[in-house]
PDB file of C-alpha atoms in Angstrom:
ATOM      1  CA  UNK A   1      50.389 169.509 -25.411  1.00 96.00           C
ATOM      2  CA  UNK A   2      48.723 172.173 -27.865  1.00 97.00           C
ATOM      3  CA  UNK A   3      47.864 175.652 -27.499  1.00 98.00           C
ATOM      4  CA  UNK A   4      44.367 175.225 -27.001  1.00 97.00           C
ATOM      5  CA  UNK A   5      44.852 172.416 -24.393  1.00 98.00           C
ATOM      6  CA  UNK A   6      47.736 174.435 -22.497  1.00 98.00           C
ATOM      7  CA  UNK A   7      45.212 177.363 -22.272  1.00 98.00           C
ATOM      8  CA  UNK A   8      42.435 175.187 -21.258  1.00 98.00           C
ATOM      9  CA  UNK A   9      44.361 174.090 -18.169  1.00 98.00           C
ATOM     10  CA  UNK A  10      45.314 177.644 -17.313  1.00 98.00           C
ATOM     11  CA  UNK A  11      41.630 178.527 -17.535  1.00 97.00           C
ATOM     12  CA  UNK A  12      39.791 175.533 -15.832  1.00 97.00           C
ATOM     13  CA  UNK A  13      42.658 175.662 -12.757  1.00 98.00           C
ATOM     14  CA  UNK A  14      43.072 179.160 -12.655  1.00 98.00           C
ATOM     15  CA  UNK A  15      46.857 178.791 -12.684  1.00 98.00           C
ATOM     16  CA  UNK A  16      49.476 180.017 -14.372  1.00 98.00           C
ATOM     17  CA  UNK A  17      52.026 178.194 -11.994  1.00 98.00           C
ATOM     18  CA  UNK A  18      55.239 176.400 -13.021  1.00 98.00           C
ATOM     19  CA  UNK A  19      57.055 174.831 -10.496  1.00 98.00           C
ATOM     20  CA  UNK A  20      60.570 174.631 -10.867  1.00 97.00           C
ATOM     21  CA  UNK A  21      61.982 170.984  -9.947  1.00 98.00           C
ATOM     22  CA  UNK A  22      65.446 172.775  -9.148  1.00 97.00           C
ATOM     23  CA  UNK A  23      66.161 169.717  -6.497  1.00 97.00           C
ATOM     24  CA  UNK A  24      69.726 170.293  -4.503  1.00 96.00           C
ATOM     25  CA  UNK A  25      70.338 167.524  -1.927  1.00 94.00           C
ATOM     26  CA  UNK A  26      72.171 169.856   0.225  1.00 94.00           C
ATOM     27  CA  UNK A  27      69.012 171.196   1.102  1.00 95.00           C
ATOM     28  CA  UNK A  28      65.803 168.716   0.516  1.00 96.00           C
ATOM     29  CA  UNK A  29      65.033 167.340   4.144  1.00 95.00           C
ATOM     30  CA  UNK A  30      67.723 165.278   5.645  1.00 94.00           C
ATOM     31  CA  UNK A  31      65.759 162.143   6.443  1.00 93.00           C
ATOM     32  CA  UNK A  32      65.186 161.525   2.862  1.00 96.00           C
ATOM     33  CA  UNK A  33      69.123 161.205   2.385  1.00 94.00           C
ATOM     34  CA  UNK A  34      68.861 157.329   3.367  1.00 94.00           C
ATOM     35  CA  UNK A  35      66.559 156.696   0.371  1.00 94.00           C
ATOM     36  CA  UNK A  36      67.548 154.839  -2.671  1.00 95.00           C
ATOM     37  CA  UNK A  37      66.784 157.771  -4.342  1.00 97.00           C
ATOM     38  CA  UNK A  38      66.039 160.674  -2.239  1.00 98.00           C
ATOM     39  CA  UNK A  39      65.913 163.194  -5.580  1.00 98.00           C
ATOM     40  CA  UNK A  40      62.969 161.081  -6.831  1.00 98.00           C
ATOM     41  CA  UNK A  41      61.257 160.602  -3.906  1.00 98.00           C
ATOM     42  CA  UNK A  42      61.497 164.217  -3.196  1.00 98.00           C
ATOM     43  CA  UNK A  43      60.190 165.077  -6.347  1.00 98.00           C
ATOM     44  CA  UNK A  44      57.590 162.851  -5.877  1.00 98.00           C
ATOM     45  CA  UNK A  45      56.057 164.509  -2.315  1.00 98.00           C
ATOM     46  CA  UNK A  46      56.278 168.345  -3.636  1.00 98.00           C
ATOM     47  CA  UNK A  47      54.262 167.069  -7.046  1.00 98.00           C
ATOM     48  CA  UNK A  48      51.675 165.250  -5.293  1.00 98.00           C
ATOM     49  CA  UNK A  49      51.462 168.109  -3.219  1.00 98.00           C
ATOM     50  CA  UNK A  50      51.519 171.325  -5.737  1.00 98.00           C
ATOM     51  CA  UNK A  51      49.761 169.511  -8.999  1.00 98.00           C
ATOM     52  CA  UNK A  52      46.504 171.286  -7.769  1.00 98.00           C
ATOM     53  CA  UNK A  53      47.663 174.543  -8.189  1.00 98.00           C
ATOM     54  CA  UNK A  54      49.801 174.295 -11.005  1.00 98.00           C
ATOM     55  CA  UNK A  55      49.603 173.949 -14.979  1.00 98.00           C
ATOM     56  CA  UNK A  56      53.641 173.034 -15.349  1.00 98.00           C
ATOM     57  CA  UNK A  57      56.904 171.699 -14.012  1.00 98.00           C
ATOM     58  CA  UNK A  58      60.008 172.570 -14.812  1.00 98.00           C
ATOM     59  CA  UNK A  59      63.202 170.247 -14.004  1.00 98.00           C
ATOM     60  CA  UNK A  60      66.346 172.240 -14.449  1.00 98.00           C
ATOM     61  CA  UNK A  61      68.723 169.171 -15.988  1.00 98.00           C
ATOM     62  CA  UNK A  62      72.212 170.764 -14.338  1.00 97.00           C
ATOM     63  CA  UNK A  63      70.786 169.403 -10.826  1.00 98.00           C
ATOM     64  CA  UNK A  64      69.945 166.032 -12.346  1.00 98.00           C
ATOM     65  CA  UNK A  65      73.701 165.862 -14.478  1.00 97.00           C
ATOM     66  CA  UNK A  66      75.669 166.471 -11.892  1.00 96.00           C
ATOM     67  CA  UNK A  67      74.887 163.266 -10.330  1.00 96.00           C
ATOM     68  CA  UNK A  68      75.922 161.748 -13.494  1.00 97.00           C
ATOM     69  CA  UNK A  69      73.561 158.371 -14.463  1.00 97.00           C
ATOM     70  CA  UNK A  70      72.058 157.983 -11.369  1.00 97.00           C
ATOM     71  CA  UNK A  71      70.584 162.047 -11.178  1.00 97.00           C
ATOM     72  CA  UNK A  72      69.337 161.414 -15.168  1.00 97.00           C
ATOM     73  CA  UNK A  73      67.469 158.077 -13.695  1.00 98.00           C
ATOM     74  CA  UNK A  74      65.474 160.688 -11.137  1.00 98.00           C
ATOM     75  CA  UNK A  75      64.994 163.154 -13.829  1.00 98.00           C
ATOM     76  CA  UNK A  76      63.494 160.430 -16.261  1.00 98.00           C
ATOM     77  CA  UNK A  77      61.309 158.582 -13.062  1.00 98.00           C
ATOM     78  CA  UNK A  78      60.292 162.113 -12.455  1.00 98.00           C
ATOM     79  CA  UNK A  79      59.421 162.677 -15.849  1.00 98.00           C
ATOM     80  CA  UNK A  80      57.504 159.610 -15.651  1.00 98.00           C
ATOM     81  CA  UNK A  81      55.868 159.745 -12.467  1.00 98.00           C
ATOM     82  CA  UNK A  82      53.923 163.658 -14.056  1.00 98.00           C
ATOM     83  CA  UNK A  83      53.186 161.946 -17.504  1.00 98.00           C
ATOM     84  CA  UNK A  84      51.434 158.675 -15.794  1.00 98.00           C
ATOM     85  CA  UNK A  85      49.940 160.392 -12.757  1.00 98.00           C
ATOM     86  CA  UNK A  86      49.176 163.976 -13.858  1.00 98.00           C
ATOM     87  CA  UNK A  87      48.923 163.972 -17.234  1.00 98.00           C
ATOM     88  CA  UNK A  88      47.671 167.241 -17.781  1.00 97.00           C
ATOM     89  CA  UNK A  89      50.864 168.843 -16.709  1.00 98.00           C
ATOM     90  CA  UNK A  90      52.907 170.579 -18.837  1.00 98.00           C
ATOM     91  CA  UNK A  91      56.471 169.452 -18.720  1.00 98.00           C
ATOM     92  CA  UNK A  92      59.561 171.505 -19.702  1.00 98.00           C
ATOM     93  CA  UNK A  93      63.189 170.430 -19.150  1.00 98.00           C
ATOM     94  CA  UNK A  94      65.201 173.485 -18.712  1.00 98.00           C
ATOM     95  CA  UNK A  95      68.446 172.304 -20.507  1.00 97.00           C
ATOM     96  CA  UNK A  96      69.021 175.127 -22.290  1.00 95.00           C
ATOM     97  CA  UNK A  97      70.741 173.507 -24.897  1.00 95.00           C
ATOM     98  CA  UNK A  98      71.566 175.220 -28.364  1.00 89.00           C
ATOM     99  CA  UNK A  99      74.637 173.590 -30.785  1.00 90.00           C
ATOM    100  CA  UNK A 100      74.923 173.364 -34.615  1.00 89.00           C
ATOM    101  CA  UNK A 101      72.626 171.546 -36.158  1.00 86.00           C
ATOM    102  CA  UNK A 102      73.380 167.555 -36.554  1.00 92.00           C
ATOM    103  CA  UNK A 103      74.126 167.918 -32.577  1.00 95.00           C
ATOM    104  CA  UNK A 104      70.919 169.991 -32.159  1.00 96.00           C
ATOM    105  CA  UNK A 105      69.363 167.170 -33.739  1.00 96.00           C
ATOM    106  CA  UNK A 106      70.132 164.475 -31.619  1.00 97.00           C
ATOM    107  CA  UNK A 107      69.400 166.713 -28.221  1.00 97.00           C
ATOM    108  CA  UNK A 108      65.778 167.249 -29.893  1.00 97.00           C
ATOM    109  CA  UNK A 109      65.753 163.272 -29.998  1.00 97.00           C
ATOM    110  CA  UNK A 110      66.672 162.632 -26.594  1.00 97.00           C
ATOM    111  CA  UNK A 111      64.151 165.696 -24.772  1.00 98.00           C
ATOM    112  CA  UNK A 112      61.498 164.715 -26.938  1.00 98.00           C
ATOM    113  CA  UNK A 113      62.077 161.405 -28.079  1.00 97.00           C
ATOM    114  CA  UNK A 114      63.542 159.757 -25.409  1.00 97.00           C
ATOM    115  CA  UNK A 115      61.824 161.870 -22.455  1.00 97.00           C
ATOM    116  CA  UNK A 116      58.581 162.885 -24.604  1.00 97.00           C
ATOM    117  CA  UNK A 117      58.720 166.354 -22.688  1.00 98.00           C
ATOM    118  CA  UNK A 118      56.619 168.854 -23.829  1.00 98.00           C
ATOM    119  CA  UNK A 119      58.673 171.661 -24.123  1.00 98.00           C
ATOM    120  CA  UNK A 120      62.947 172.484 -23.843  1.00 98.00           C
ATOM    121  CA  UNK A 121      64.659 175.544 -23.522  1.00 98.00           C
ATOM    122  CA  UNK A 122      67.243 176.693 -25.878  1.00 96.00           C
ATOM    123  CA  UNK A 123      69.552 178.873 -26.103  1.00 94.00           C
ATOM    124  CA  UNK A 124      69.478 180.815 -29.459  1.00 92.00           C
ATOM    125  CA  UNK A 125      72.976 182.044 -29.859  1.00 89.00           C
ATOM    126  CA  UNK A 126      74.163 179.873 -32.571  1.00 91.00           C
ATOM    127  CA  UNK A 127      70.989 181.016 -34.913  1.00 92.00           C
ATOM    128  CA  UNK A 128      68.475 179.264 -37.233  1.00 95.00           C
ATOM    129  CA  UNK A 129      69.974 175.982 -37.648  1.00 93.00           C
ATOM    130  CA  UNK A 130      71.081 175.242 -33.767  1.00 95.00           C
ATOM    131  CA  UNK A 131      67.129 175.642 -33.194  1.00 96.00           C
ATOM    132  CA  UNK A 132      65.649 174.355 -36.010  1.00 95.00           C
ATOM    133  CA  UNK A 133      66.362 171.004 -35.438  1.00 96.00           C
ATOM    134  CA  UNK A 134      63.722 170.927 -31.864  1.00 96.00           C
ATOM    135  CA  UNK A 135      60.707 172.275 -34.435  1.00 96.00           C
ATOM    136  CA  UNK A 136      58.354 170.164 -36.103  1.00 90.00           C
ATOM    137  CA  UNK A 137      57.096 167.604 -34.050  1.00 94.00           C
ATOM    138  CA  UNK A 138      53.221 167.700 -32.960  1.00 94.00           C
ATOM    139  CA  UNK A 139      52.561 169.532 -30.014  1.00 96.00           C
ATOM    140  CA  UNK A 140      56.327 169.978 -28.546  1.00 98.00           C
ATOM    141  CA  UNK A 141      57.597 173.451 -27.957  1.00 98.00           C
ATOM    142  CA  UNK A 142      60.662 175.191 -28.117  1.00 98.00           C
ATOM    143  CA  UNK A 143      61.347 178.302 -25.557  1.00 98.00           C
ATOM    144  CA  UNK A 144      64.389 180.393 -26.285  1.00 97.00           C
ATOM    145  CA  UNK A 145      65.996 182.374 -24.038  1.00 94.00           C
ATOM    146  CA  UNK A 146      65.442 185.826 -24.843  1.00 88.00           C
ATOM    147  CA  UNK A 147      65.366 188.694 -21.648  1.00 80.00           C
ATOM    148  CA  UNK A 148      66.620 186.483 -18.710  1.00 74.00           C
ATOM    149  CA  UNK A 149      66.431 187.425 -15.075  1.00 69.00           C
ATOM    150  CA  UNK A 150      70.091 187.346 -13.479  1.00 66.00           C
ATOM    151  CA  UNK A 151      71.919 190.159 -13.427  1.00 68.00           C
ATOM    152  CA  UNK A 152      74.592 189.163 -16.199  1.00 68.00           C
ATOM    153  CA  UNK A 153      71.437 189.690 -18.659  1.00 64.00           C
ATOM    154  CA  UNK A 154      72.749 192.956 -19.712  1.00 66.00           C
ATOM    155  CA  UNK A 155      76.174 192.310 -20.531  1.00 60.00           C
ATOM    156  CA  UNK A 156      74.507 191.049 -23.923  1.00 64.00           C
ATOM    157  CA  UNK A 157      70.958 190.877 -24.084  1.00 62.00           C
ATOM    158  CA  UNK A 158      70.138 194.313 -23.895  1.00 66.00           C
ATOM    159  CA  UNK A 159      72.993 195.581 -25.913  1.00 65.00           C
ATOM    160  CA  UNK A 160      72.153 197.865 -29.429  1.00 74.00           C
ATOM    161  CA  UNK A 161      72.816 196.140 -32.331  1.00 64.00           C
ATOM    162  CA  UNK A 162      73.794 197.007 -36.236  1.00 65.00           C
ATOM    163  CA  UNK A 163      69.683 197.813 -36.149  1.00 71.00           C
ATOM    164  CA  UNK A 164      69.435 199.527 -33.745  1.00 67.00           C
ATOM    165  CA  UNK A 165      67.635 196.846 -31.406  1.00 78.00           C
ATOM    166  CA  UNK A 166      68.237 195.505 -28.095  1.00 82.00           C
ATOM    167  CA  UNK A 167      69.765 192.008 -28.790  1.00 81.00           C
ATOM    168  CA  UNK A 168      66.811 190.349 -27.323  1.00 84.00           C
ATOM    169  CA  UNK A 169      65.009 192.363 -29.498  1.00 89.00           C
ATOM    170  CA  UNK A 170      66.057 191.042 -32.903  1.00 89.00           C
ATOM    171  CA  UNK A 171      66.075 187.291 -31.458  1.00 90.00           C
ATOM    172  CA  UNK A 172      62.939 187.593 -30.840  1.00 94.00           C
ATOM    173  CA  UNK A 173      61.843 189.017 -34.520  1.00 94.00           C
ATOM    174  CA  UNK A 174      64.118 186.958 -36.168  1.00 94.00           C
ATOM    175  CA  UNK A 175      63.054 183.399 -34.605  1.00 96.00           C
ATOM    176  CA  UNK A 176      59.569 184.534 -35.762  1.00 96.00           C
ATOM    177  CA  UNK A 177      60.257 183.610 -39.079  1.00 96.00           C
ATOM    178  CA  UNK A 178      61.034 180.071 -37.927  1.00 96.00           C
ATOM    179  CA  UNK A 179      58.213 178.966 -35.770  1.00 96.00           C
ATOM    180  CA  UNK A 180      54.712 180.380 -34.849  1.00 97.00           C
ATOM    181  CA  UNK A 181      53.012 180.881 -31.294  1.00 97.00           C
ATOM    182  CA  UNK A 182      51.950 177.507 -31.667  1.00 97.00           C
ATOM    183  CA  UNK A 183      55.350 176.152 -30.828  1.00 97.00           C
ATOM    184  CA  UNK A 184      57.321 178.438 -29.867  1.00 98.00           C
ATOM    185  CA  UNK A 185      57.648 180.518 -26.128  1.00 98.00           C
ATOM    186  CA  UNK A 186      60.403 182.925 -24.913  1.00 97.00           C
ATOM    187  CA  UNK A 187      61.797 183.308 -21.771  1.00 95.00           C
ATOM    188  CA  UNK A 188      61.174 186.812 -19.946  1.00 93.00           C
ATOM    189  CA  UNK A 189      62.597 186.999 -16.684  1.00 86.00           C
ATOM    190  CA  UNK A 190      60.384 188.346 -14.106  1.00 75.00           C
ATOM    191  CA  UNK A 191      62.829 190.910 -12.859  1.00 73.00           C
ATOM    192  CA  UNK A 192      62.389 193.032 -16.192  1.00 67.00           C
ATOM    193  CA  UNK A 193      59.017 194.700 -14.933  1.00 72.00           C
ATOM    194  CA  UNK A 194      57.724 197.465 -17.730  1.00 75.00           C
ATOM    195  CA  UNK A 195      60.342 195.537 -20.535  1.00 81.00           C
ATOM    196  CA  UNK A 196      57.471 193.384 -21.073  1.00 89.00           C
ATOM    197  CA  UNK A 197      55.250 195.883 -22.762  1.00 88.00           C
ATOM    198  CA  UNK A 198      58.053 195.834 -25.598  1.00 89.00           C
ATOM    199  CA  UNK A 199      58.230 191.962 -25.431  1.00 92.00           C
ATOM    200  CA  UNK A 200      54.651 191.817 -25.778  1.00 94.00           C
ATOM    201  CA  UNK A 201      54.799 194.732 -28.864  1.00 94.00           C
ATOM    202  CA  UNK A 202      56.863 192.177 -30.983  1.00 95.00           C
ATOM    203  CA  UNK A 203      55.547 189.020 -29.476  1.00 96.00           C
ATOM    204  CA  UNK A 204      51.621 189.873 -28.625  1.00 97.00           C
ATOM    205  CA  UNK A 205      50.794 186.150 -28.760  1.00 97.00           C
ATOM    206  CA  UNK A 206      53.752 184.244 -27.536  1.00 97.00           C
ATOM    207  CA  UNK A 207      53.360 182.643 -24.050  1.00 98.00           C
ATOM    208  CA  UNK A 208      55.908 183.501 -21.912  1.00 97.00           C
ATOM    209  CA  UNK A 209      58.097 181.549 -19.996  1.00 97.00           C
ATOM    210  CA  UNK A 210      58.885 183.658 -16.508  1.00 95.00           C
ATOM    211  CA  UNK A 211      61.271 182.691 -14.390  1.00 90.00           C
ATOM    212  CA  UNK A 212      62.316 185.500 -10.777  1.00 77.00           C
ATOM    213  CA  UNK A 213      59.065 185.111  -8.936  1.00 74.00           C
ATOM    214  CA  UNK A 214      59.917 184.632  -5.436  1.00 63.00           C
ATOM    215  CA  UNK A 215      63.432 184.404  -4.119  1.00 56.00           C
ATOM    216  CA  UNK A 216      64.860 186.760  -7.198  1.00 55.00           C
ATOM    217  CA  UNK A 217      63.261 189.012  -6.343  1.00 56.00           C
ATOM    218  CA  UNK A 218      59.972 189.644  -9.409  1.00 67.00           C
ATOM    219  CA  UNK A 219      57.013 190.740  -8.691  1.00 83.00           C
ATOM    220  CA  UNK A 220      53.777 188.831  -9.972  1.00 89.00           C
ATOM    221  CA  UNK A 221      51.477 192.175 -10.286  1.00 89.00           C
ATOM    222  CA  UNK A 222      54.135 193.507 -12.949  1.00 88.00           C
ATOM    223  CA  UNK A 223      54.676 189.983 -14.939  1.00 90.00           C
ATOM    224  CA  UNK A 224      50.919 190.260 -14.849  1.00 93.00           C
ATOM    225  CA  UNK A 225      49.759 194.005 -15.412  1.00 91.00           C
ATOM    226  CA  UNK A 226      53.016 193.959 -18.399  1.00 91.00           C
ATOM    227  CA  UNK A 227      52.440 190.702 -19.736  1.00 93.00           C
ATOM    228  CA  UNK A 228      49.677 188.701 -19.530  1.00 96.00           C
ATOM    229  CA  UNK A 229      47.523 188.423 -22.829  1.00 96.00           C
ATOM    230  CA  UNK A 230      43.725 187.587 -23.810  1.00 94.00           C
ATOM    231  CA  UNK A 231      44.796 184.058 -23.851  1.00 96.00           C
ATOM    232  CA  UNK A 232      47.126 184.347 -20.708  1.00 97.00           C
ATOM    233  CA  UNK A 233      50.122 184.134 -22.144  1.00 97.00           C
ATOM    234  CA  UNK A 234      52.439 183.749 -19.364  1.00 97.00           C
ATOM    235  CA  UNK A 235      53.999 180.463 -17.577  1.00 98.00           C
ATOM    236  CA  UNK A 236      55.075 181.600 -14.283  1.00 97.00           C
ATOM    237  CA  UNK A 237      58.141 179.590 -12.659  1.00 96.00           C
ATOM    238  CA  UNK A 238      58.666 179.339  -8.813  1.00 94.00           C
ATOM    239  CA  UNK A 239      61.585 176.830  -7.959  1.00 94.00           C
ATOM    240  CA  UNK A 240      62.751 177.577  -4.265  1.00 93.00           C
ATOM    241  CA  UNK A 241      59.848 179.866  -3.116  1.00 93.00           C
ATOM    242  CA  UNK A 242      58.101 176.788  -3.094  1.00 96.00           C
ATOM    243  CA  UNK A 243      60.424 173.359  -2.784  1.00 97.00           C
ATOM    244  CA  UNK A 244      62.069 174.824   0.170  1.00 96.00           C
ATOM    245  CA  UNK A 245      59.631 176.744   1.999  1.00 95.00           C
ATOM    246  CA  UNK A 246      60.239 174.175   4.858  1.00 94.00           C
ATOM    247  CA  UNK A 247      63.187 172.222   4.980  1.00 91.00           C
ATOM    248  CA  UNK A 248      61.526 169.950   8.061  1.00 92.00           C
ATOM    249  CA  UNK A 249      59.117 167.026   7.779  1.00 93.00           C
ATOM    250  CA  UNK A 250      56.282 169.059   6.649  1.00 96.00           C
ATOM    251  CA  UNK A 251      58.353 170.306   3.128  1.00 97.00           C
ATOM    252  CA  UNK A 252      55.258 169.060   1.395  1.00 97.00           C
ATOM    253  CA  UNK A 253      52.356 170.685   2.884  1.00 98.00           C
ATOM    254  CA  UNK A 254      54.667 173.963   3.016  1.00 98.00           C
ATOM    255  CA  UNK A 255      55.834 173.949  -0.550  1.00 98.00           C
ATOM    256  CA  UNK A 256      51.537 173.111  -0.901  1.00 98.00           C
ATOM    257  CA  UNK A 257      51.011 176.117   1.046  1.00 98.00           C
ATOM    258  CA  UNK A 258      52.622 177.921  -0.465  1.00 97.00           C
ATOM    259  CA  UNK A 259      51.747 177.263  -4.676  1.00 97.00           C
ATOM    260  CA  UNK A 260      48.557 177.329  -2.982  1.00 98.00           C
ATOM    261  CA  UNK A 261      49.532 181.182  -2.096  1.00 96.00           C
ATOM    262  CA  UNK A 262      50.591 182.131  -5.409  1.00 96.00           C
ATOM    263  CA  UNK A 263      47.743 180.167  -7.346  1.00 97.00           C
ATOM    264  CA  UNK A 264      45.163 182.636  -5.454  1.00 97.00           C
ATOM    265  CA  UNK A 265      47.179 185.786  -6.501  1.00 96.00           C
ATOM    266  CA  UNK A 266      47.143 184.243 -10.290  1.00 97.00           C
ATOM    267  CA  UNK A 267      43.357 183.346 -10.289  1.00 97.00           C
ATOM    268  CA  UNK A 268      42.616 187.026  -9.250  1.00 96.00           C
ATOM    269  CA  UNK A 269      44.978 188.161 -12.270  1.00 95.00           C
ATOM    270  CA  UNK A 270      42.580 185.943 -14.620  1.00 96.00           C
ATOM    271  CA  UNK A 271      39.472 187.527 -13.146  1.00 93.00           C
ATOM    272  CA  UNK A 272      40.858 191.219 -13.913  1.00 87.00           C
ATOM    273  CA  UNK A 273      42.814 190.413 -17.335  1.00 74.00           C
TER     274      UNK A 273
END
């Protein structure tokens, strides 16, 4: 998915919404635990439920690994299931990946190759050539991790460096002279509140990747008043604000209720931009 098309969506649904496919079988409804594949099928019920109030999904690939083949077999059937059935959906995996270059290479091959996301985080540590390798193809995005929401942020993003910059500051400037807003997003966390404004001073057209609404504890109004953009420019994750807002036999119409909830909020954001 493009610019322009990713945009489009935004505007025509009046969304901003990613919902984060963060799916922990310790706490999806019990009843589902006797089927074949209860991560799938859970998957399955909160899309079908949410897809009219969102623009993106976001599978987080650590609660897919950890069930070894059979977890990547729901996270590609997932994967499948949005590309044949809501097409229009942007698709991220949040793998967070980031390794020197001929390694880089082949996890660019398997998220975009194999899976045909849309978009994969990375983590942009290593420098030029550990992201380098996930640019170029048409229409597939990179989003680097760049202000984060947890509290162990600070113990390195927001330190000074030799320039005199926040770290997150110069990773920001610096990956600018690999990619353009056309493929390339940050992640801001939502937690960071009037830190945006200098996000959005060195990054005015970047979309943003926001993760924190909801159960950390980030407020939409100040991702919104701080961040948002003439085009939007925000992606705005919820993961277990709206999976597990029930945890009974009506998960689905909750976690529906609920995008439903934040949708409104983001459509009135729009109107006022």
């Amino acid at each position: 998915m493009n610019k322009k098309e990713l945009i489009h969506q935004i505007f025509s649904k009046e969304t901003f919404l990613c919902v984060g496919l963060d799916t922990d079988m310790n706490k999806i409804p019990t009843h589902l635990l006797a089927s074949d594949d209860p991560i799938y099928d859970f998957n399955r019920a909160i899309i079908d439920a949410t897809a009219p109030y969102a623009i993106a999904y976001k599978p987080n690939l650590a609660f897919y690994e950890m069930y070894g083949v059979k977890g990547l077999q729901s996270f590609e059937k997932t994967v499948e299931y949005l590309k044949t059935n809501y097409p229009t959906q942007f698709i991220i995996a949040d793998a967070k990946r980031g390794d020197i270059g001929n390694t880089s290479a082949m996890y660019a091959r398997t998220f975009f190759d194999l899976y045909d996301v849309d978009a994969v985080t990375i983590a942009p540590y290593m420098g030029e050539d550990s992201v380098t390798p996930f640019l170029g193809r048409q229409d597939k995005w990179v989003i680097l991790l760049a202000l984060t929401s947890n509290r162990g942020a600070t113990d390195f993003q927001t330190i000074i460096a030799s320039n005199a910059q926040p770290l997150y500051e110069t990773v920001i400037r610096k990956s600018q002279e690999w990619a353009t807003d056309e493929n390339m997003m940050y992640v801001v966390g939502a937690t960071r509140g009037e830190m945006f404004k200098d996000i959005r001073r060195i990054a005015p057209n970047h979309f943003l990747l926001v993760p924190g609404i909801g159960a950390q504890g980030g407020a939409l109004d100040d991702v919104c008043r701080y961040g948002m953009n003439a085009d939007c420019g925000l992606i705005v994750n919820s993961s277990r604000g709206i999976i597990y807002a029930s945890n009974g036999d009506d998960y689905a119409q909750a976690a529906a209720a609920k995008a439903r909830e934040i949708q409104q909020e983001m459509a009135r954001a729009l109107s006022q931009r």
